Amino acid sequence: QSGNDVLNLLTRKGTITKEEADSLRKVYTDEQRRNDNRLDSFPLRLARNLDLSGYTQVNYLNFQQSGKINGFQIKRARLDFQGHFSSKFDYRLLIDFVGNSGANGSAPTGGALVSPLLLDAYITYKPFTWLNVKAGQQLVQFSLENLTADRNLELVERSQVVNALVARKGDSGNGLVDSIGNQNGRDLGVQVNGSLFPIGDRHFVDYYIQILNGAGIDVSDNNNAKDVDARLVFHPIKALSIGGSYYNGYDRFTSSTTKDQGRIRWGADADLELDRWNLKGEWLRGQEGYKNVTLHDGYYAQAGYFLIKHTLQAVARYDVYDANVDKANLTTTYYDFGLNYFFNVWTKFQLYYSARAEQNAHVANNLFEAQFQLAF
Amino acid sequence: QSGNDVLNLLTRKGTITKEEADSLRKVYTDEQRRNDNRLDSFPLRLARNLDLSGYTQVNYLNFQQSGKINGFQIKRARLDFQGHFSSKFDYRLLIDFVGNSGANGSAPTGGALVSPLLLDAYITYKPFTWLNVKAGQQLVQFSLENLTADRNLELVERSQVVNALVARKGDSGNGLVDSIGNQNGRDLGVQVNGSLFPIGDRHFVDYYIQILNGAGIDVSDNNNAKDVDARLVFHPIKALSIGGSYYNGYDRFTSSTTKDQGRIRWGADADLELDRWNLKGEWLRGQEGYKNVTLHDGYYAQAGYFLIKHTLQAVARYDVYDANVDKANLTTTYYDFGLNYFFNVWTKFQLYYSARAEQNAHVANNLFEAQFQLAF
Amino acid sequence: QSGNDVLNLLTRKGTITKEEADSLRKVYTDEQRRNDNRLDSFPLRLARNLDLSGYTQVNYLNFQQSGKINGFQIKRARLDFQGHFSSKFDYRLLIDFVGNSGANGSAPTGGALVSPLLLDAYITYKPFTWLNVKAGQQLVQFSLENLTADRNLELVERSQVVNALVARKGDSGNGLVDSIGNQNGRDLGVQVNGSLFPIGDRHFVDYYIQILNGAGIDVSDNNNAKDVDARLVFHPIKALSIGGSYYNGYDRFTSSTTKDQGRIRWGADADLELDRWNLKGEWLRGQEGYKNVTLHDGYYAQAGYFLIKHTLQAVARYDVYDANVDKANLTTTYYDFGLNYFFNVWTKFQLYYSARAEQNAHVANNLFEAQFQLAF
C-alpha cells in the first residue's frame, strides 16, 4: 500500500525515524484490518446503492400443553436487500431461510421449518412525497401490528387477532387460521401511498391504497377478483399515531379451495411512543362470506416500559380474541408478559410468558419462550 | 486522492523528488484501480472480487382465454454473485427466489411460484482468449435468444420456438414443452470456448463446445449418456453476429421417464445492432427420437426501434412454430408487440401484447402483460 | 488512521503546516469513507461487520457399479455470511443452494439436488476466552472430521464412519445411514465452549458442551428429550491435537418415526499438522437403542503430503466401517487416494479414487471423482 511506501520513503529521507515508522505501520495495519470497509453505521451499507441487512432469531419454547414439544428452533433467519437507487427508486428483496410458512405448515409459527421463502420483492417509484407507487410482493397495509417488522416486535409472539385476521397464522392449536392461510401478512399487488399536510417535520396524515391478488405470497392468483385495501394514519402530535384500515376481498379460502367468498376486515389502532413508555392498542373485526357470514373480532392493549433506558424493557399485553361473535363462549384471553434485554443496538434477548385463558373449556396451554436475536 | 495530495505536497516541500513521487504514484494508482470498487458504475461491485447484482420483475398478466387467471405476479427475483478473482478465474452463482420451474410447474412461465432455484453455478478458467473452460451449471450454448439474459429481453416473453426447443417451457396452454422440461435453458457440464482471429477490437469468430448431462438443472443425470453441443458465432462486421448451433443428446424425456431417446437440435440466427435499430431472427429445428421421429421447428423475426434514444423503444416480432412438421395445421403464429420505457439504466417498464393465431382451431388466447423491472 | 498519524507527525516535524494537514485530512476522510473496504485478503470482507464468502464445487462422478449413473453435478454451492460485530458477538448464516439433504434424499451425498438449504444459523456471545455461548443451528461437536469444513476436506468424500455415525449420510448404496438421517453433521441447540490453560500462543485444552434437539436441522424437535454432547481437544504441542467426544441422545429415528430410542456415540481422534505432512485418524462407535442394541464402529487413518508446497498434495486413507459389530462379515474397507492441485489460494482441482472392498459379498462399487472448487 502507498501508505506503507510513504513511510518507507520518509524513513529513508530521515524525516521520521524507523521506530516512528514502525509504530505507525503497526497502528495502520491493525486499524486497517478492523476498519477497512465502510466505517459508518447500521444497517451496514454494502455499496452505494444496496443495504444488506439481516437477522437471526434463535428460540427455546416451553409449552404447558401436553403433546406440544419443547425445544430449540430457528424462528427466523433473514437477509434483507434494500436498494435506494436514487431519490425516486427503491428496491427490496427480503428472504427468510427458515420456514416456508404455507397454509398447511406445522411449526408453531404456522409453517414447516423447511425451505427458504421469499417474503418481500417490490419496486417503489416515488416521484412525490404525496404519491408513491409500490409494485410487487409486500406487506398488506392493514393493522398497526401487521406493519411492525418481526425484528422489532416487543413481544416474541404477535397478538391473537392480528395472527387470525391479517393473513397470518398464530397458535394453530387454537385454530386461529386466517382464511387465506399464513402469508406473513403479505400479498402481491400494487400500492399507491403518500403523506399529506406537512406540519413541521412530520405530515398530518399518511394514506395507503392497495390492489392485491388476495391469494397470498409466492403464488399466482387463484381467481380473477382483486382485493382492495385502504389505510389512513393520523399524527395529531408527533408521538401519537391513530390509524384506521379497511380491506375488501373476494378470495378462495384455504378451508374451501373450490369457491370464492367475501373477506372483509375493519381495523382501528393507536400508538403512543414516549421516552421510556410506549402504549399501543388495536381492534380488528373480520367477516368471511357475504351471507351466513362468520364474524370474528378481537383487540389488544399493550404497554412497554424501559426499566433501564435502551437496555431493559418490560412489556405487558392484554389480548382478547373471539373466533365467532355469534357463538357463545369462544373468547380466548392471553395475558402476555415480556422482558427484553438489549446487549447493544443489534442484539437482544427476550423472555416471553403467556398465560392463556379459554372462556369455555380451559386448556393448559400457557407458553414460555426465550429468544436471542442478532440483527445487523 | 489524499495519498496523491500528500505526495504533491511533499514534492513541493522538497521532502521527496518528483521522480520518487511519480513512482509511488504509479503503485498507488495501480493499487487503486484494483481496489477501487463500488464508486463507479452498475452493476454495483461489492468488493474487489465479487459483483453482486440482481433484479426483480413484477408483472400484471391479462389473458383473453377463459380459465386463465389475470393477476399480479413476481416473475423473477434474482441475486447474481459474479466473481472475477484474477485475470484467469471467474465465478458465478445466480439464484432466482421465485419459481422452481420444474417440468410439472403450473405458473405461466412453467414453474410453480414456490421456492428459490439455483440457476447458474459455474467456475471459469480462462488461460487464453482462445481457450476458456467453464465447469458447472450454465446456459446451453444454443440459439441467440436462449443466450440473451432474461433481464435484457426486448419482449417480456420469449419466442415460441426457443421456449419449445431449448430446455425452456413457454405457454403451457399450447403444450409447448421441451422434451426435458423447463430447465431455464440451462444444463450441467463442461464447456470449452474461445474467440479466434482478432480483427481490430473484435474477434471474427467465437466457438463453444459443451459436454452436458442432458437432464437439466438442479438434478443429477438420469442416464450415462452425455450430450454434445456446439455453437459458432461469426462477426463479419462489428454490428452483425451470425450464429449456428447444433445439439446432439440421448436423454430421458419428461413425457416418458423410463426410456432414453435421441434429442437433436439445429439452429441458425442473426443479430444486427445499430444505433436506434436492432434486427434479429432465428430458425430452430428439433428432432425427438431416432426412428418414428417427431420433428418440430419454428422461427421468428424481430425488430426494435428506439423512438426516443435510451428511453422509449418499440418492438415487433413475427413468431411461428410448428409443433409437428409431419402433421398438418399445427402451426401457431404469434404477432407480438412491445413498448419499453426506460426510466433510467436500471429501471424499465414494459408493455407486451401478443395476438395469437392457431392454424387449425383458433383459440382466444391473446395475452397482455405489463412488467416493471428494477435491476441493480 | 495512519494517514492521519502521518499528517500529525509531519505537522509536528514542521514539514507541513496545520492548515495544510487539516485540508488534506478532510479530503482523506471523505475519500476513505467511500473507498475504505477490504484491500487485503481472502475471504473478502464486505463490511466492517460482515464477511461474505462462498464456494462452489463442480464434480464429475464415475461409478464402477452398474445402475449408478456417471455424470456432472454441483456438489455444493454455498454462501456464507459471517459477522464479527464486536469482540463479543459473532453471527453466522450459511446457505447451500444445492441439495436439501433430507433423510430420504436420493443424490450421492444423500439429498435430492433440489432446493436451498439453511446449514448454519447461529449467534455467538463470547465474553471470555474460557466461556463462549453459541445458540442456534450449528455443527455437532463430535469427531475431528465432522468439524472439518467441507471446503477444506483433503479427500472429496468423508470417511465411512463419520458419514454413518455423525448425522451425515454417505454412500446410500451401502446403507450407511445415520439413525436421524443426513443432517450435514449439524443440529439445533445451545453450546458452551472455551479454551483453557494458555501456553504461549495456544491453549492446552478446548472444551465443548452442547444441548441439542437431536432431531437434525431445519425442523422443530420431534420429542421433548434433549441430547447432550461433549468434546475435549488437547494440544500438547502446537502441531498436535488429540480429541475425545461423547454424545448421548434419546431420539426419533428415521427408520422408526413413532418411537424414541437411545442414540449414543463415542469417539477419539488425533491430528498432526506438519510442514508438508498431515496425519490424522479417528475411531468412532455408535449404539442405537438401550436394549437389543445395534453397535457399529469404524476408524480411519489418513496421510497427506505436499509433493509441491502449497500446490500439489497427495492423500491416502485407510477407512474401515463395521455396520453391526454383533454380526459377522459386515465390515467394509475403503482404500482412498486423492491428488489435489491448488491453482491458487481459492481454487483447487481434486481427483479421488476409492477402491472399495466388502468383507462378505464383494460389490463392484469403486468410485472415481473429479472435483473443481472455487472458494472466495
GROMACS .gro file of C-alpha atoms in nm, chain C residues 64-285:
model
  222
  816GLN     CA    1  -1.787  -4.881  -1.124
  817GLN     CA    2  -2.122  -5.011  -1.003
  818SER     CA    3  -2.384  -5.077  -1.267
  819GLY     CA    4  -2.710  -4.895  -1.207
  820LYS     CA    5  -2.528  -4.590  -1.075
  821ILE     CA    6  -2.513  -4.303  -1.317
  822ASN     CA    7  -2.194  -4.125  -1.414
  823GLY     CA    8  -2.222  -3.755  -1.467
  824PHE     CA    9  -2.166  -3.399  -1.366
  825GLN     CA   10  -2.312  -3.247  -1.055
  826ILE     CA   11  -2.295  -2.933  -0.848
  827LYS     CA   12  -2.198  -3.082  -0.517
  828ARG     CA   13  -2.215  -2.766  -0.311
  829ALA     CA   14  -2.285  -2.401  -0.391
  830ARG     CA   15  -2.269  -2.208  -0.069
  831LEU     CA   16  -2.288  -1.855   0.055
  832ASP     CA   17  -2.154  -1.785   0.398
  833PHE     CA   18  -2.242  -1.470   0.591
  834GLN     CA   19  -2.022  -1.432   0.896
  835GLY     CA   20  -2.041  -1.128   1.114
  836HIS     CA   21  -1.799  -1.018   1.382
  837PHE     CA   22  -1.998  -0.736   1.527
  838SER     CA   23  -1.776  -0.662   1.818
  839SER     CA   24  -1.520  -0.850   2.018
  840LYS     CA   25  -1.812  -1.019   2.193
  841PHE     CA   26  -2.066  -1.110   1.926
  842ASP     CA   27  -2.043  -1.331   1.623
  843TYR     CA   28  -2.305  -1.422   1.370
  844ARG     CA   29  -2.324  -1.684   1.101
  845LEU     CA   30  -2.563  -1.775   0.826
  846LEU     CA   31  -2.450  -2.049   0.588
  847ILE     CA   32  -2.672  -2.147   0.299
  848ASP     CA   33  -2.625  -2.422   0.045
  849PHE     CA   34  -2.809  -2.364  -0.279
  850VAL     CA   35  -2.773  -2.727  -0.372
  851GLY     CA   36  -2.928  -3.021  -0.211
  852ASN     CA   37  -3.194  -3.032   0.050
  853SER     CA   38  -3.029  -3.331   0.204
  854GLY     CA   39  -3.315  -3.478   0.398
  855ALA     CA   40  -3.326  -3.831   0.523
  856ASN     CA   41  -3.491  -3.954   0.208
  857GLY     CA   42  -3.255  -3.784  -0.033
  858SER     CA   43  -3.157  -3.964  -0.346
  859ALA     CA   44  -2.836  -3.794  -0.456
  860PRO     CA   45  -2.492  -3.945  -0.394
  861THR     CA   46  -2.434  -3.714  -0.099
  862GLY     CA   47  -2.765  -3.812   0.047
  863GLY     CA   48  -3.004  -3.543  -0.067
  864ALA     CA   49  -3.211  -3.460  -0.366
  865LEU     CA   50  -3.033  -3.186  -0.559
  866VAL     CA   51  -3.327  -2.961  -0.533
  867SER     CA   52  -3.369  -2.671  -0.305
  868PRO     CA   53  -3.162  -2.426  -0.099
  869LEU     CA   54  -3.086  -2.542   0.249
  870LEU     CA   55  -3.004  -2.350   0.563
  871LEU     CA   56  -2.698  -2.514   0.716
  872ASP     CA   57  -2.576  -2.281   0.989
  873ALA     CA   58  -2.770  -2.009   1.165
  874TYR     CA   59  -2.622  -1.917   1.497
  875ILE     CA   60  -2.532  -1.633   1.725
  876THR     CA   61  -2.224  -1.643   1.946
  877TYR     CA   62  -2.174  -1.449   2.264
  878LYS     CA   63  -1.812  -1.471   2.380
  879PRO     CA   64  -1.746  -1.268   2.691
  880PHE     CA   65  -1.433  -1.469   2.783
  881THR     CA   66  -1.184  -1.695   2.608
  882TRP     CA   67  -1.286  -1.967   2.851
  883LEU     CA   68  -1.659  -1.914   2.809
  884ASN     CA   69  -1.847  -1.870   2.482
  885VAL     CA   70  -2.214  -1.935   2.423
  886LYS     CA   71  -2.338  -2.030   2.080
  887ALA     CA   72  -2.712  -2.057   2.015
  888GLY     CA   73  -2.878  -2.184   1.702
  889GLN     CA   74  -2.823  -2.433   1.424
  890GLN     CA   75  -2.462  -2.543   1.427
  891LEU     CA   76  -2.218  -2.830   1.383
  892VAL     CA   77  -2.243  -3.114   1.633
  893GLN     CA   78  -1.915  -3.104   1.824
  894PHE     CA   79  -1.834  -3.465   1.762
  895SER     CA   80  -1.545  -3.616   1.566
  896LEU     CA   81  -1.248  -3.443   1.408
  897GLU     CA   82  -1.371  -3.490   1.053
  898ASN     CA   83  -1.724  -3.372   1.124
  899LEU     CA   84  -1.575  -3.043   1.236
  900THR     CA   85  -1.364  -3.005   0.921
  901ALA     CA   86  -1.538  -2.769   0.679
  902ASP     CA   87  -1.645  -2.926   0.351
  903ARG     CA   88  -1.436  -2.681   0.158
  904ASN     CA   89  -1.124  -2.795   0.342
  905LEU     CA   90  -1.163  -3.170   0.304
  906GLU     CA   91  -0.846  -3.331   0.175
  907LEU     CA   92  -1.047  -3.610   0.012
  908VAL     CA   93  -1.361  -3.534  -0.181
  909GLU     CA   94  -1.569  -3.779   0.022
  910ARG     CA   95  -1.584  -3.813   0.400
  911SER     CA   96  -1.493  -4.136   0.576
  912GLN     CA   97  -1.749  -4.413   0.613
  913VAL     CA   98  -1.772  -4.400   0.989
  914VAL     CA   99  -1.826  -4.024   1.006
  915ASN     CA  100  -2.088  -4.044   0.734
  916ALA     CA  101  -2.254  -4.326   0.924
  917LEU     CA  102  -2.246  -4.201   1.282
  918VAL     CA  103  -2.244  -3.819   1.295
  919ALA     CA  104  -2.575  -3.712   1.145
  920ARG     CA  105  -2.437  -3.746   0.796
  921LYS     CA  106  -2.512  -3.994   0.523
  922GLY     CA  107  -2.261  -4.136   0.288
  923ASP     CA  108  -2.286  -4.400   0.029
  924SER     CA  109  -2.651  -4.482   0.038
  925GLY     CA  110  -2.576  -4.788  -0.173
  926ASN     CA  111  -2.417  -4.940   0.133
  927GLY     CA  112  -2.695  -4.841   0.368
  928LEU     CA  113  -2.469  -4.623   0.580
  929VAL     CA  114  -2.745  -4.405   0.707
  930ASP     CA  115  -2.721  -4.229   1.039
  931SER     CA  116  -3.020  -4.300   1.260
  932ILE     CA  117  -3.153  -3.945   1.229
  933GLY     CA  118  -3.072  -3.913   0.861
  934ASN     CA  119  -2.839  -3.677   0.683
  935GLN     CA  120  -2.826  -3.355   0.881
  936ASN     CA  121  -2.494  -3.233   0.742
  937GLY     CA  122  -2.340  -3.310   1.082
  938ARG     CA  123  -2.548  -3.034   1.239
  939ASP     CA  124  -2.826  -2.984   1.491
  940LEU     CA  125  -3.019  -2.715   1.677
  941GLY     CA  126  -2.936  -2.609   2.029
  942VAL     CA  127  -2.700  -2.427   2.260
  943GLN     CA  128  -2.328  -2.474   2.302
  944VAL     CA  129  -2.098  -2.364   2.581
  945ASN     CA  130  -1.731  -2.379   2.498
  946GLY     CA  131  -1.398  -2.227   2.572
  947SER     CA  132  -1.022  -2.262   2.577
  948LEU     CA  133  -0.830  -2.323   2.899
  949PHE     CA  134  -0.469  -2.314   3.024
  950PRO     CA  135  -0.287  -2.081   2.786
  951ILE     CA  136   0.064  -2.194   2.689
  952GLY     CA  137   0.244  -1.941   2.472
  953ASP     CA  138   0.015  -1.858   2.180
  954ARG     CA  139  -0.210  -2.160   2.220
  955HIS     CA  140  -0.434  -2.313   2.485
  956PHE     CA  141  -0.373  -2.657   2.627
  957VAL     CA  142  -0.735  -2.767   2.604
  958ASP     CA  143  -1.059  -2.669   2.431
  959TYR     CA  144  -1.388  -2.790   2.571
  960TYR     CA  145  -1.734  -2.801   2.414
  961ILE     CA  146  -2.066  -2.890   2.574
  962GLN     CA  147  -2.387  -2.890   2.371
  963ILE     CA  148  -2.753  -2.937   2.447
  964LEU     CA  149  -2.926  -3.024   2.122
  965ASN     CA  150  -3.272  -3.108   1.994
  966GLY     CA  151  -3.136  -3.427   1.842
  967ALA     CA  152  -3.378  -3.408   1.551
  968GLY     CA  153  -3.143  -3.251   1.298
  969ILE     CA  154  -3.154  -2.929   1.102
  970ASP     CA  155  -3.435  -2.716   0.964
  971VAL     CA  156  -3.702  -2.893   1.169
  972SER     CA  157  -3.858  -2.847   1.509
  973ASP     CA  158  -3.775  -3.114   1.762
  974ASN     CA  159  -3.989  -3.426   1.749
  975ASN     CA  160  -3.965  -3.522   2.114
  976ASN     CA  161  -3.914  -3.350   2.447
  977ALA     CA  162  -3.583  -3.517   2.522
  978LYS     CA  163  -3.273  -3.311   2.456
  979ASP     CA  164  -2.938  -3.461   2.363
  980VAL     CA  165  -2.605  -3.390   2.531
  981ASP     CA  166  -2.276  -3.373   2.353
  982ALA     CA  167  -1.930  -3.313   2.497
  983ARG     CA  168  -1.590  -3.283   2.337
  984LEU     CA  169  -1.240  -3.217   2.468
  985VAL     CA  170  -0.943  -3.134   2.247
  986PHE     CA  171  -0.589  -3.131   2.387
  987HIS     CA  172  -0.295  -2.952   2.228
  988PRO     CA  173   0.014  -3.098   2.398
  989ILE     CA  174   0.230  -2.939   2.127
  990LYS     CA  175   0.120  -2.683   1.873
  991ALA     CA  176   0.113  -2.921   1.576
  992LEU     CA  177  -0.085  -3.193   1.753
  993SER     CA  178  -0.449  -3.212   1.856
  994ILE     CA  179  -0.595  -3.506   2.046
  995GLY     CA  180  -0.969  -3.516   2.085
  996GLY     CA  181  -1.235  -3.719   2.259
  997SER     CA  182  -1.612  -3.690   2.206
  998TYR     CA  183  -1.920  -3.831   2.373
  999TYR     CA  184  -2.280  -3.796   2.262
 1000ASN     CA  185  -2.588  -3.916   2.449
 1001GLY     CA  186  -2.933  -3.875   2.297
 1002TYR     CA  187  -3.284  -4.009   2.304
 1003ASP     CA  188  -3.423  -3.951   1.956
 1004ARG     CA  189  -3.676  -4.046   1.697
 1005PHE     CA  190  -3.500  -4.237   1.419
 1006THR     CA  191  -3.575  -4.210   1.051
 1007SER     CA  192  -3.608  -4.588   1.044
 1008SER     CA  193  -3.884  -4.583   1.306
 1009THR     CA  194  -4.057  -4.249   1.330
 1010THR     CA  195  -4.304  -4.340   1.603
 1011LYS     CA  196  -4.082  -4.431   1.896
 1012ASP     CA  197  -3.782  -4.272   2.064
 1013GLN     CA  198  -3.462  -4.469   2.109
 1014GLY     CA  199  -3.124  -4.425   2.269
 1015ARG     CA  200  -2.851  -4.288   2.043
 1016ILE     CA  201  -2.504  -4.294   2.196
 1017ARG     CA  202  -2.171  -4.216   2.036
 1018TRP     CA  203  -1.810  -4.234   2.149
 1019GLY     CA  204  -1.510  -4.100   1.958
 1020ALA     CA  205  -1.136  -4.048   1.978
 1021ASP     CA  206  -0.922  -3.866   1.725
 1022ALA     CA  207  -0.576  -3.723   1.664
 1023ASP     CA  208  -0.440  -3.475   1.412
 1024LEU     CA  209  -0.077  -3.389   1.343
 1025GLU     CA  210  -0.011  -3.095   1.111
 1026LEU     CA  211   0.347  -3.058   0.994
 1027ASP     CA  212   0.502  -2.854   0.720
 1028ARG     CA  213   0.438  -3.083   0.424
 1029TRP     CA  214   0.276  -3.373   0.608
 1030ASN     CA  215  -0.054  -3.408   0.782
 1031LEU     CA  216  -0.154  -3.724   0.961
 1032LYS     CA  217  -0.492  -3.784   1.113
 1033GLY     CA  218  -0.711  -4.062   1.233
 1034GLU     CA  219  -1.014  -4.132   1.441
 1035TRP     CA  220  -1.221  -4.410   1.587
 1036LEU     CA  221  -1.596  -4.382   1.645
 1037ARG     CA  222  -1.851  -4.617   1.795
   0.00000   0.00000   0.00000
